[in-house]
């Protein structure tokens, strides 16, 4: 366990678009948090993480404290919550981290609600090793891609995204039967930090490290058992 401080969580953002003079700046219509400093090497510890072999969804949330994350999503904190559809939330440099052995962080409703007035990014990989990266600002999706095949992406600023992907080593020569994939999860985590200014650290993924827990099952409910819409 670790002690949380306001410094860990960073400044707090209002629900409306940022106008408070904090270190968030605007590039056109896009709110950008932090600086372009994160590299794939920063996340070199990932392969040794207990979450590395598992299905997971890691969401970086700029400027919000964990309590605000749960409040925005309408979740009730329950220290005893565990099992499927359980999210764990804790402070991180620049904001908060939300983790789950699932995919709630890339669901359309969650992304829209959680990104109001701020910037979030989610990195998800399912049990079949299919992965997703989603970046959203103030309710709108700015970028989405599969980190393993980052050549195919959707972005409001494709040139900016291409520069980042090149710097992070995520645009590799496609091979129909590759023996070894590049460190695409490490690259996606670094991209999430670049987009939000929030840093995921090894301590966040230790068992029981994140102190706020809740069920997010309500976001998985959909009519006629249809799969919830992705962002």
PDB file of C-alpha atoms in Angstrom, residues 103-216:
ATOM      1  CA  UNK A 103     -12.708  -3.265 -20.678  1.00  0.00           C
ATOM      2  CA  UNK A 104     -14.934  -0.633 -19.069  1.00  0.00           C
ATOM      3  CA  UNK A 105     -12.355   2.081 -19.791  1.00  0.00           C
ATOM      4  CA  UNK A 106     -12.996   1.822 -23.538  1.00  0.00           C
ATOM      5  CA  UNK A 107     -16.812   1.724 -23.358  1.00  0.00           C
ATOM      6  CA  UNK A 108     -18.453   4.708 -25.061  1.00  0.00           C
ATOM      7  CA  UNK A 109     -20.519   5.805 -22.055  1.00  0.00           C
ATOM      8  CA  UNK A 110     -17.597   5.545 -19.641  1.00  0.00           C
ATOM      9  CA  UNK A 111     -15.228   7.431 -21.955  1.00  0.00           C
ATOM     10  CA  UNK A 112     -17.760  10.197 -22.599  1.00  0.00           C
ATOM     11  CA  UNK A 113     -18.608  10.645 -18.919  1.00  0.00           C
ATOM     12  CA  UNK A 114     -15.087  10.406 -17.525  1.00  0.00           C
ATOM     13  CA  UNK A 115     -13.433  12.771 -20.030  1.00  0.00           C
ATOM     14  CA  UNK A 116     -15.753  15.770 -19.512  1.00  0.00           C
ATOM     15  CA  UNK A 117     -13.581  18.833 -19.060  1.00  0.00           C
ATOM     16  CA  UNK A 118     -10.388  16.827 -18.992  1.00  0.00           C
ATOM     17  CA  UNK A 119      -8.251  14.326 -20.907  1.00  0.00           C
ATOM     18  CA  UNK A 120      -8.252  10.545 -20.488  1.00  0.00           C
ATOM     19  CA  UNK A 121      -6.586   7.632 -22.240  1.00  0.00           C
ATOM     20  CA  UNK A 122      -7.269   3.911 -21.898  1.00  0.00           C
ATOM     21  CA  UNK A 123      -5.092   0.950 -22.854  1.00  0.00           C
ATOM     22  CA  UNK A 124      -6.960  -2.367 -23.039  1.00  0.00           C
ATOM     23  CA  UNK A 125      -6.061  -5.928 -23.995  1.00  0.00           C
ATOM     24  CA  UNK A 126      -8.540  -8.798 -23.881  1.00  0.00           C
ATOM     25  CA  UNK A 127      -8.106 -12.531 -23.262  1.00  0.00           C
ATOM     26  CA  UNK A 128      -7.412 -13.064 -26.971  1.00  0.00           C
ATOM     27  CA  UNK A 129      -4.617 -10.464 -26.869  1.00  0.00           C
ATOM     28  CA  UNK A 130      -6.583  -8.031 -29.023  1.00  0.00           C
ATOM     29  CA  UNK A 131      -5.740  -4.535 -27.802  1.00  0.00           C
ATOM     30  CA  UNK A 132      -7.248  -1.043 -27.925  1.00  0.00           C
ATOM     31  CA  UNK A 133      -6.029   2.476 -27.235  1.00  0.00           C
ATOM     32  CA  UNK A 134      -8.568   5.300 -26.827  1.00  0.00           C
ATOM     33  CA  UNK A 135      -7.847   8.943 -26.087  1.00  0.00           C
ATOM     34  CA  UNK A 136     -10.701  11.347 -25.366  1.00  0.00           C
ATOM     35  CA  UNK A 137     -10.983  15.015 -24.420  1.00  0.00           C
ATOM     36  CA  UNK A 138     -14.086  16.696 -23.031  1.00  0.00           C
ATOM     37  CA  UNK A 139     -16.398  13.889 -24.121  1.00  0.00           C
ATOM     38  CA  UNK A 140     -14.996  13.483 -27.630  1.00  0.00           C
ATOM     39  CA  UNK A 141     -12.758  10.663 -28.876  1.00  0.00           C
ATOM     40  CA  UNK A 142      -9.556  12.149 -30.313  1.00  0.00           C
ATOM     41  CA  UNK A 143      -7.660   8.951 -31.157  1.00  0.00           C
ATOM     42  CA  UNK A 144      -8.292   5.231 -31.327  1.00  0.00           C
ATOM     43  CA  UNK A 145      -6.001   2.443 -32.505  1.00  0.00           C
ATOM     44  CA  UNK A 146      -4.856  -1.120 -31.954  1.00  0.00           C
ATOM     45  CA  UNK A 147      -1.414  -0.761 -30.327  1.00  0.00           C
ATOM     46  CA  UNK A 148      -0.248  -4.056 -31.867  1.00  0.00           C
ATOM     47  CA  UNK A 149      -1.069  -2.755 -35.368  1.00  0.00           C
ATOM     48  CA  UNK A 150      -0.768   0.991 -34.870  1.00  0.00           C
ATOM     49  CA  UNK A 151      -0.461   1.636 -38.619  1.00  0.00           C
ATOM     50  CA  UNK A 152      -4.266   1.566 -38.736  1.00  0.00           C
ATOM     51  CA  UNK A 153      -5.591   4.352 -36.555  1.00  0.00           C
ATOM     52  CA  UNK A 154      -8.268   7.011 -36.333  1.00  0.00           C
ATOM     53  CA  UNK A 155      -7.184  10.461 -35.166  1.00  0.00           C
ATOM     54  CA  UNK A 156      -8.287  14.085 -35.390  1.00  0.00           C
ATOM     55  CA  UNK A 157      -4.592  14.943 -35.868  1.00  0.00           C
ATOM     56  CA  UNK A 158      -3.028  12.023 -37.769  1.00  0.00           C
ATOM     57  CA  UNK A 159       0.339  13.754 -38.315  1.00  0.00           C
ATOM     58  CA  UNK A 160       0.791  14.385 -34.609  1.00  0.00           C
ATOM     59  CA  UNK A 161      -0.149  10.793 -33.828  1.00  0.00           C
ATOM     60  CA  UNK A 162       2.237   9.472 -36.478  1.00  0.00           C
ATOM     61  CA  UNK A 163       5.124  11.433 -34.955  1.00  0.00           C
ATOM     62  CA  UNK A 164       4.393   9.981 -31.534  1.00  0.00           C
ATOM     63  CA  UNK A 165       4.055   6.438 -32.843  1.00  0.00           C
ATOM     64  CA  UNK A 166       7.353   6.736 -34.695  1.00  0.00           C
ATOM     65  CA  UNK A 167       9.120   8.069 -31.601  1.00  0.00           C
ATOM     66  CA  UNK A 168       7.671   5.230 -29.509  1.00  0.00           C
ATOM     67  CA  UNK A 169       8.704   2.541 -32.010  1.00  0.00           C
ATOM     68  CA  UNK A 170       5.128   1.447 -32.663  1.00  0.00           C
ATOM     69  CA  UNK A 171       5.247   1.682 -36.474  1.00  0.00           C
ATOM     70  CA  UNK A 172       7.145  -1.501 -37.274  1.00  0.00           C
ATOM     71  CA  UNK A 173       7.416  -3.436 -40.535  1.00  0.00           C
ATOM     72  CA  UNK A 174       4.359  -5.618 -40.886  1.00  0.00           C
ATOM     73  CA  UNK A 175       5.055  -9.342 -41.094  1.00  0.00           C
ATOM     74  CA  UNK A 176       2.240 -11.850 -41.755  1.00  0.00           C
ATOM     75  CA  UNK A 177       3.745 -14.252 -39.211  1.00  0.00           C
ATOM     76  CA  UNK A 178       5.928 -12.326 -36.764  1.00  0.00           C
ATOM     77  CA  UNK A 179       7.773 -14.327 -34.111  1.00  0.00           C
ATOM     78  CA  UNK A 180       8.225 -11.360 -31.798  1.00  0.00           C
ATOM     79  CA  UNK A 181       6.051  -8.274 -31.486  1.00  0.00           C
ATOM     80  CA  UNK A 182       7.656  -4.979 -30.466  1.00  0.00           C
ATOM     81  CA  UNK A 183       6.847  -3.631 -26.964  1.00  0.00           C
ATOM     82  CA  UNK A 184       3.497  -2.303 -28.108  1.00  0.00           C
ATOM     83  CA  UNK A 185       1.857  -2.203 -24.670  1.00  0.00           C
ATOM     84  CA  UNK A 186       4.793  -0.248 -23.267  1.00  0.00           C
ATOM     85  CA  UNK A 187       4.440   2.139 -26.215  1.00  0.00           C
ATOM     86  CA  UNK A 188       0.699   2.518 -25.652  1.00  0.00           C
ATOM     87  CA  UNK A 189       1.233   3.285 -21.955  1.00  0.00           C
ATOM     88  CA  UNK A 190       3.789   5.949 -22.878  1.00  0.00           C
ATOM     89  CA  UNK A 191       1.338   7.402 -25.424  1.00  0.00           C
ATOM     90  CA  UNK A 192      -1.359   7.517 -22.721  1.00  0.00           C
ATOM     91  CA  UNK A 193       1.014   9.483 -20.498  1.00  0.00           C
ATOM     92  CA  UNK A 194       1.823  11.876 -23.340  1.00  0.00           C
ATOM     93  CA  UNK A 195      -1.863  12.524 -23.884  1.00  0.00           C
ATOM     94  CA  UNK A 196      -2.842  12.999 -20.227  1.00  0.00           C
ATOM     95  CA  UNK A 197       0.250  13.931 -18.238  1.00  0.00           C
ATOM     96  CA  UNK A 198      -0.554  11.025 -15.889  1.00  0.00           C
ATOM     97  CA  UNK A 199       2.158   8.474 -15.108  1.00  0.00           C
ATOM     98  CA  UNK A 200       1.414   4.830 -14.346  1.00  0.00           C
ATOM     99  CA  UNK A 201       4.011   3.420 -11.949  1.00  0.00           C
ATOM    100  CA  UNK A 202       4.793  -0.207 -10.940  1.00  0.00           C
ATOM    101  CA  UNK A 203       3.380   0.421  -7.453  1.00  0.00           C
ATOM    102  CA  UNK A 204      -0.078   1.028  -8.907  1.00  0.00           C
ATOM    103  CA  UNK A 205      -0.339  -2.564 -10.144  1.00  0.00           C
ATOM    104  CA  UNK A 206       0.787  -4.351  -7.009  1.00  0.00           C
ATOM    105  CA  UNK A 207      -1.992  -6.457  -5.375  1.00  0.00           C
ATOM    106  CA  UNK A 208      -4.165  -4.264  -3.168  1.00  0.00           C
ATOM    107  CA  UNK A 209      -2.220  -1.092  -3.984  1.00  0.00           C
ATOM    108  CA  UNK A 210      -5.103   1.051  -5.243  1.00  0.00           C
ATOM    109  CA  UNK A 211      -7.317   1.915  -2.266  1.00  0.00           C
ATOM    110  CA  UNK A 212     -10.638   2.751  -3.963  1.00  0.00           C
ATOM    111  CA  UNK A 213     -12.742  -0.135  -5.263  1.00  0.00           C
ATOM    112  CA  UNK A 214     -16.213  -0.335  -6.812  1.00  0.00           C
ATOM    113  CA  UNK A 215     -18.396  -2.385  -9.128  1.00  0.00           C
ATOM    114  CA  UNK A 216     -18.715  -0.967 -12.635  1.00  0.00           C
TER     115      UNK A 216
END
